[in-house]
Amino acid sequence: MKKILFFLLLSSYSFAQSSQENIERIARNYFESNYVQNNFKDPYSYELKKIWSEPITKEENMRNSINSADLVANNKNIPKSMREDWKKKRDSLTDEYSKLSTEEGKAIVGYRVYFDTYAANSYGNKVLGKYKLLVDTVGKTIGAVESIE
């Protein structure tokens, strides 16, 4: 009975989070159906050279959020009232980060998926393009595709 319950618990957890290969497949489908079709000069010349991903941990995600909030809080071009709000947000994130345990910090919250592609430019020459897409653990894209370089 314990084995059956353990299997059910394990299988329900695996449905909630996709594997890294599934994340890459989902990201590739999104990239090819949305970004390539809408943004490439000649989408029919598109070739995927390489795709890879790296996990984003909760600790890394929180550090990035703290750094972003700090940048906004210290930007003199933003109104003072907004900067004060961002300082409060930064302080609350810093407090939350300090309470984060090692195990919680190592939890994967998303993936950065990278694409190396070849496609024809306006002159018909094949050009190497490098792109990045953020995807959460269930396969939902976060933000837009970014060009790297």
Short mmCIF file of C-alpha atoms in Angstrom, two decimals:
data_model
loop_
_atom_site.label_atom_id
_atom_site.label_comp_id
_atom_site.label_asym_id
_atom_site.label_seq_id
_atom_site.Cartn_x
_atom_site.Cartn_y
_atom_site.Cartn_z
CA MET A 1 0.00 0.00 0.00
CA LYS A 2 2.84 2.39 0.85
CA LYS A 3 4.46 1.70 -2.52
CA ILE A 4 1.25 2.60 -4.36
CA LEU A 5 0.83 5.84 -2.41
CA PHE A 6 4.48 6.75 -3.02
CA PHE A 7 4.07 6.06 -6.75
CA LEU A 8 0.91 8.20 -6.92
CA LEU A 9 2.62 11.03 -5.07
CA LEU A 10 5.68 10.83 -7.31
CA SER A 11 3.63 10.71 -10.50
CA SER A 12 1.47 13.67 -9.46
CA TYR A 13 4.64 15.67 -8.76
CA SER A 14 6.07 14.78 -12.17
CA PHE A 15 2.89 16.04 -13.87
CA ALA A 16 3.27 19.40 -12.16
CA GLN A 17 6.82 19.91 -13.42
CA SER A 18 8.07 19.10 -16.88
CA SER A 19 11.47 17.61 -17.56
CA GLN A 20 14.22 19.71 -19.06
CA GLU A 21 13.78 17.93 -22.43
CA ASN A 22 10.04 18.70 -22.43
CA ILE A 23 10.78 22.33 -21.58
CA GLU A 24 13.16 22.53 -24.54
CA ARG A 25 10.53 20.96 -26.82
CA ILE A 26 7.85 23.40 -25.66
CA ALA A 27 10.23 26.35 -26.05
CA ARG A 28 11.21 25.18 -29.54
CA ASN A 29 7.57 24.92 -30.61
CA TYR A 30 6.86 28.40 -29.26
CA PHE A 31 9.98 29.85 -30.88
CA GLU A 32 9.27 28.31 -34.28
CA SER A 33 5.54 28.99 -34.39
CA ASN A 34 5.59 32.52 -32.96
CA TYR A 35 8.96 34.20 -33.20
CA VAL A 36 10.33 32.72 -36.43
CA GLN A 37 7.08 33.17 -38.35
CA ASN A 38 6.57 36.77 -37.21
CA ASN A 39 10.11 38.16 -37.04
CA PHE A 40 12.37 36.41 -39.54
CA LYS A 41 12.72 37.96 -43.01
CA ASP A 42 12.56 34.51 -44.63
CA PRO A 43 11.05 32.01 -42.17
CA TYR A 44 11.34 29.16 -44.70
CA SER A 45 15.14 29.41 -44.62
CA TYR A 46 15.18 28.92 -40.82
CA GLU A 47 17.36 26.09 -39.46
CA LEU A 48 17.85 25.25 -35.81
CA LYS A 49 21.55 24.64 -35.24
CA LYS A 50 21.50 24.02 -31.48
CA ILE A 51 19.13 24.24 -28.53
CA TRP A 52 20.09 23.95 -24.86
CA SER A 53 18.77 25.08 -21.52
CA GLU A 54 19.97 25.86 -18.04
CA PRO A 55 17.87 25.80 -14.87
CA ILE A 56 17.09 28.91 -12.87
CA THR A 57 17.09 28.33 -9.11
CA LYS A 58 14.92 30.19 -6.64
CA GLU A 59 18.03 31.71 -5.05
CA GLU A 60 19.29 33.04 -8.41
CA ASN A 61 15.84 34.36 -9.27
CA MET A 62 15.58 36.21 -5.96
CA ARG A 63 19.08 37.70 -6.33
CA ASN A 64 18.14 38.98 -9.80
CA SER A 65 14.92 40.48 -8.42
CA ILE A 66 16.83 42.22 -5.61
CA ASN A 67 19.38 43.60 -8.07
CA SER A 68 16.63 44.87 -10.39
CA ALA A 69 14.77 46.51 -7.52
CA ASP A 70 18.04 48.09 -6.35
CA LEU A 71 18.71 49.52 -9.81
CA VAL A 72 15.28 51.14 -9.94
CA ALA A 73 15.48 52.35 -6.33
CA ASN A 74 18.76 54.14 -7.03
CA ASN A 75 17.85 55.60 -10.41
CA LYS A 76 17.68 59.40 -10.11
CA ASN A 77 15.52 59.67 -13.26
CA ILE A 78 12.58 57.97 -11.54
CA PRO A 79 10.26 60.00 -9.28
CA LYS A 80 11.15 59.88 -5.61
CA SER A 81 7.83 58.29 -4.55
CA MET A 82 8.41 55.41 -6.98
CA ARG A 83 11.97 54.98 -5.78
CA GLU A 84 10.72 54.73 -2.19
CA ASP A 85 8.28 51.98 -3.21
CA TRP A 86 11.09 50.08 -4.93
CA LYS A 87 13.31 50.47 -1.87
CA LYS A 88 10.57 48.87 0.25
CA LYS A 89 10.21 46.08 -2.29
CA ARG A 90 14.00 45.56 -2.33
CA ASP A 91 14.10 45.43 1.47
CA SER A 92 11.26 42.89 1.64
CA LEU A 93 12.95 40.75 -1.03
CA THR A 94 16.26 40.96 0.85
CA ASP A 95 14.52 39.91 4.06
CA GLU A 96 12.83 36.99 2.27
CA TYR A 97 16.16 36.01 0.68
CA SER A 98 17.92 35.95 4.05
CA LYS A 99 15.27 33.53 5.38
CA LEU A 100 15.64 31.19 2.39
CA SER A 101 16.97 27.76 3.34
CA THR A 102 19.59 25.99 1.25
CA GLU A 103 17.08 23.41 0.01
CA GLU A 104 14.52 26.06 -0.93
CA GLY A 105 17.19 28.06 -2.71
CA LYS A 106 18.14 25.13 -4.92
CA ALA A 107 14.56 24.57 -6.11
CA ILE A 108 14.20 25.07 -9.86
CA VAL A 109 11.71 27.81 -10.76
CA GLY A 110 12.35 28.00 -14.50
CA TYR A 111 14.72 27.50 -17.40
CA ARG A 112 16.68 29.70 -19.76
CA VAL A 113 16.42 28.11 -23.19
CA TYR A 114 19.00 29.15 -25.80
CA PHE A 115 18.69 28.80 -29.57
CA ASP A 116 21.42 28.99 -32.21
CA THR A 117 19.78 29.37 -35.63
CA TYR A 118 20.62 29.97 -39.25
CA ALA A 119 18.29 31.97 -41.46
CA ALA A 120 18.53 34.11 -44.56
CA ASN A 121 18.74 37.87 -44.16
CA SER A 122 17.35 40.45 -46.61
CA TYR A 123 20.20 39.76 -49.03
CA GLY A 124 19.70 35.99 -48.99
CA ASN A 125 22.84 35.27 -46.97
CA LYS A 126 22.66 32.71 -44.16
CA VAL A 127 23.21 34.46 -40.82
CA LEU A 128 23.77 32.94 -37.39
CA GLY A 129 21.30 34.20 -34.81
CA LYS A 130 21.36 33.56 -31.06
CA TYR A 131 18.22 33.85 -28.95
CA LYS A 132 17.06 33.27 -25.38
CA LEU A 133 13.63 32.44 -23.97
CA LEU A 134 12.60 32.05 -20.32
CA VAL A 135 10.21 29.20 -19.50
CA ASP A 136 8.77 28.23 -16.11
CA THR A 137 8.73 24.65 -14.79
CA VAL A 138 5.31 23.82 -16.27
CA GLY A 139 6.22 25.04 -19.76
CA LYS A 140 4.71 28.52 -19.80
CA THR A 141 6.87 31.17 -21.47
CA ILE A 142 7.95 34.16 -19.39
CA GLY A 143 8.39 37.34 -21.35
CA ALA A 144 9.44 37.51 -24.97
CA VAL A 145 12.22 35.95 -27.01
CA GLU A 146 15.43 37.98 -26.65
CA SER A 147 18.19 38.27 -29.20
CA ILE A 148 21.63 37.64 -27.69
CA GLU A 149 24.78 39.59 -28.65
#
